[in-house]
Short mmCIF file of C-alpha atoms in Angstrom, two decimals:
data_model
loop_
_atom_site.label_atom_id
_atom_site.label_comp_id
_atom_site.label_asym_id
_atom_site.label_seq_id
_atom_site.Cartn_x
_atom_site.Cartn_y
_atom_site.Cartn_z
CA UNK A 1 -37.26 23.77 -31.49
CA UNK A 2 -39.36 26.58 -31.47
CA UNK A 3 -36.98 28.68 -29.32
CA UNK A 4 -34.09 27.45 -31.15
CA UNK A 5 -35.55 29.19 -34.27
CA UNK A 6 -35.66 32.78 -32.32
CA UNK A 7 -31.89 32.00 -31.55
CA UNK A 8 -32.34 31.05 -27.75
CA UNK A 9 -29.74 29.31 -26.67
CA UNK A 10 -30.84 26.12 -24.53
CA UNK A 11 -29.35 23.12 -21.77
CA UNK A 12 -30.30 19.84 -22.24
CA UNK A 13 -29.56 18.13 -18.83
CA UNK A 14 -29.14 14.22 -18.76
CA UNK A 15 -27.85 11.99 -16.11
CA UNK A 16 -25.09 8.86 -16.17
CA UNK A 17 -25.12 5.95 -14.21
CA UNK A 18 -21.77 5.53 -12.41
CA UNK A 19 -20.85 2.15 -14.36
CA UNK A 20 -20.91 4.21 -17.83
CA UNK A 21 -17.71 6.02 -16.74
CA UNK A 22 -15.99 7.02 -13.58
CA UNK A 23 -13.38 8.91 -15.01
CA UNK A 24 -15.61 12.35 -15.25
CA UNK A 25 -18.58 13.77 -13.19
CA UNK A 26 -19.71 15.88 -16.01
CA UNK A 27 -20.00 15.53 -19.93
CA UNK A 28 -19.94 18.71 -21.54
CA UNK A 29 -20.83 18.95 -25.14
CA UNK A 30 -22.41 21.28 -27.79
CA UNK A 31 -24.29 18.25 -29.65
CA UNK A 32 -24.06 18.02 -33.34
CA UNK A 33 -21.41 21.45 -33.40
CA UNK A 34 -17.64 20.94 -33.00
CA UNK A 35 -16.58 24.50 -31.33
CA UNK A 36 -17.71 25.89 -28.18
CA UNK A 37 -18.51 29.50 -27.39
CA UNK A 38 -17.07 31.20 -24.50
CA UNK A 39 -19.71 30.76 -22.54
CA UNK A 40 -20.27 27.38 -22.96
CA UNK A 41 -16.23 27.06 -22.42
CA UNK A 42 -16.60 29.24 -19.04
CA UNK A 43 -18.90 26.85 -17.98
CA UNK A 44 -16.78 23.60 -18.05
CA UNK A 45 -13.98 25.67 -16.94
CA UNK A 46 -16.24 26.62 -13.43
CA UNK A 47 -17.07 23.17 -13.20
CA UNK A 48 -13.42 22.28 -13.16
CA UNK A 49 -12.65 25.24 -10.76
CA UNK A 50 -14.91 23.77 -8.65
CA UNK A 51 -13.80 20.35 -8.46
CA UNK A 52 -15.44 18.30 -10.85
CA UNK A 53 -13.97 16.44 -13.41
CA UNK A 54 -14.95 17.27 -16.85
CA UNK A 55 -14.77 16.01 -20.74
CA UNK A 56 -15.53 18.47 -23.29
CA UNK A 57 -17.40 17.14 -26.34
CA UNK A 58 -15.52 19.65 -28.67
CA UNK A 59 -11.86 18.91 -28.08
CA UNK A 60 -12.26 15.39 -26.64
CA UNK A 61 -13.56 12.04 -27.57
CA UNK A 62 -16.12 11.90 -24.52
CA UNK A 63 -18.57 9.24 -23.80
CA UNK A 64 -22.45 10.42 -24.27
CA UNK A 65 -21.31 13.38 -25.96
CA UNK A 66 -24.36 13.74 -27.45
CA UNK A 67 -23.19 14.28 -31.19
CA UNK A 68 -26.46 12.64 -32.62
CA UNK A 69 -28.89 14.45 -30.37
CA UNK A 70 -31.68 15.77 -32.55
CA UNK A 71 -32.08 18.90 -30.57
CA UNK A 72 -28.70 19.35 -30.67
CA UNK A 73 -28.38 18.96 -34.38
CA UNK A 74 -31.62 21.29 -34.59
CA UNK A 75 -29.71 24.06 -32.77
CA UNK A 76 -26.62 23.63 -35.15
CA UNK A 77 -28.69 23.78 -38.22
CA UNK A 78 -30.51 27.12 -36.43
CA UNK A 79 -26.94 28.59 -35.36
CA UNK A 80 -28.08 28.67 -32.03
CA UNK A 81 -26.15 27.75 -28.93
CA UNK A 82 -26.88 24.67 -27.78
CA UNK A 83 -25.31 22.69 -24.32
CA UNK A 84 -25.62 19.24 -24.03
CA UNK A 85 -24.60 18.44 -20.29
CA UNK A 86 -24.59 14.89 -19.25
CA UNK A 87 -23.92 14.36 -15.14
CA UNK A 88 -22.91 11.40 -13.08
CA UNK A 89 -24.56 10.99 -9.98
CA UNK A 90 -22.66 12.62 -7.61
CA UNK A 91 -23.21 15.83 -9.73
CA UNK A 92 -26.72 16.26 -9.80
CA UNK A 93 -29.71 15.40 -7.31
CA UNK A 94 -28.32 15.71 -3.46
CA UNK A 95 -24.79 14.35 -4.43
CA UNK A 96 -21.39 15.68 -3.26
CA UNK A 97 -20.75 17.95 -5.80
CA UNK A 98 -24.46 18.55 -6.90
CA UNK A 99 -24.14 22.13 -5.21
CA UNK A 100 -21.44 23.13 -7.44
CA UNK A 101 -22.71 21.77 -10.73
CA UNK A 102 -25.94 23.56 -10.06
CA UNK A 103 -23.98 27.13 -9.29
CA UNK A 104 -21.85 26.51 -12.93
CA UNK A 105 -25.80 25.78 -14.62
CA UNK A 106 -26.53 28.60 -12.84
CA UNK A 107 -23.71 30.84 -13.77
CA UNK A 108 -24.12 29.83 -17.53
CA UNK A 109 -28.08 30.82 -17.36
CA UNK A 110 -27.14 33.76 -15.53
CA UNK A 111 -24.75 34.73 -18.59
CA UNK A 112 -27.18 34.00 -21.12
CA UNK A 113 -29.80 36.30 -19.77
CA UNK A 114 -28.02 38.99 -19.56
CA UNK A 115 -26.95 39.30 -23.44
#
């Protein structure tokens, strides 16, 4: 929370058993906040680019969204960006589409460090 009160913008990885939903491979939310800045935006877009199937916590009812995350509702209260990213497990570890959920992480980290 410390971080969040200098205005860094953080990723809060989680991961979803299969049996909680098999109609996405990646939950992508902003926590407690109900917009999503473009970065945030570019990221599930990548992610769909790339093959995964995505929900997006601001402009669809998604499971795990992560709307009552304290860290998320921290960053809200701080006005700092804030991604809560929830993975099923083909999407994260040595799954099939691990690869490319790591590059769109990536990409979104890679964005963030260079404002």
């Amino acid at each position: 929370m410390e971080l969040q009160e200098r205005g860094v913008p953080g990723v809060q990885l989680h991961g979803f058993a299969e049996s909680t939903t098999d109609r996405y491979d990646a939950v992508v939310s902003t926590g407690a906040a109900e917009s999503a800045p473009g970065e945030v935006s570019a990221l599930a877009d990548r992610m769909e680019s790339d093959g995964l199937r995505v929900c997006r916590g601001w402009s669809a009812r998604c499971p795990l969204e992560g709307t009552t995350n304290v860290q998320g509702r921290a960053a809200e209260r701080q006005h700092a960006t804030f991604v809560h990213l929830e993975l099923a497990p083909g999407a994260r570890g040595d799954g099939r589409d691990s690869g490319e959920a790591a590059a769109a992480v990536a990409g979104l980290l890679t964005a963030w460090a260079e404002d």
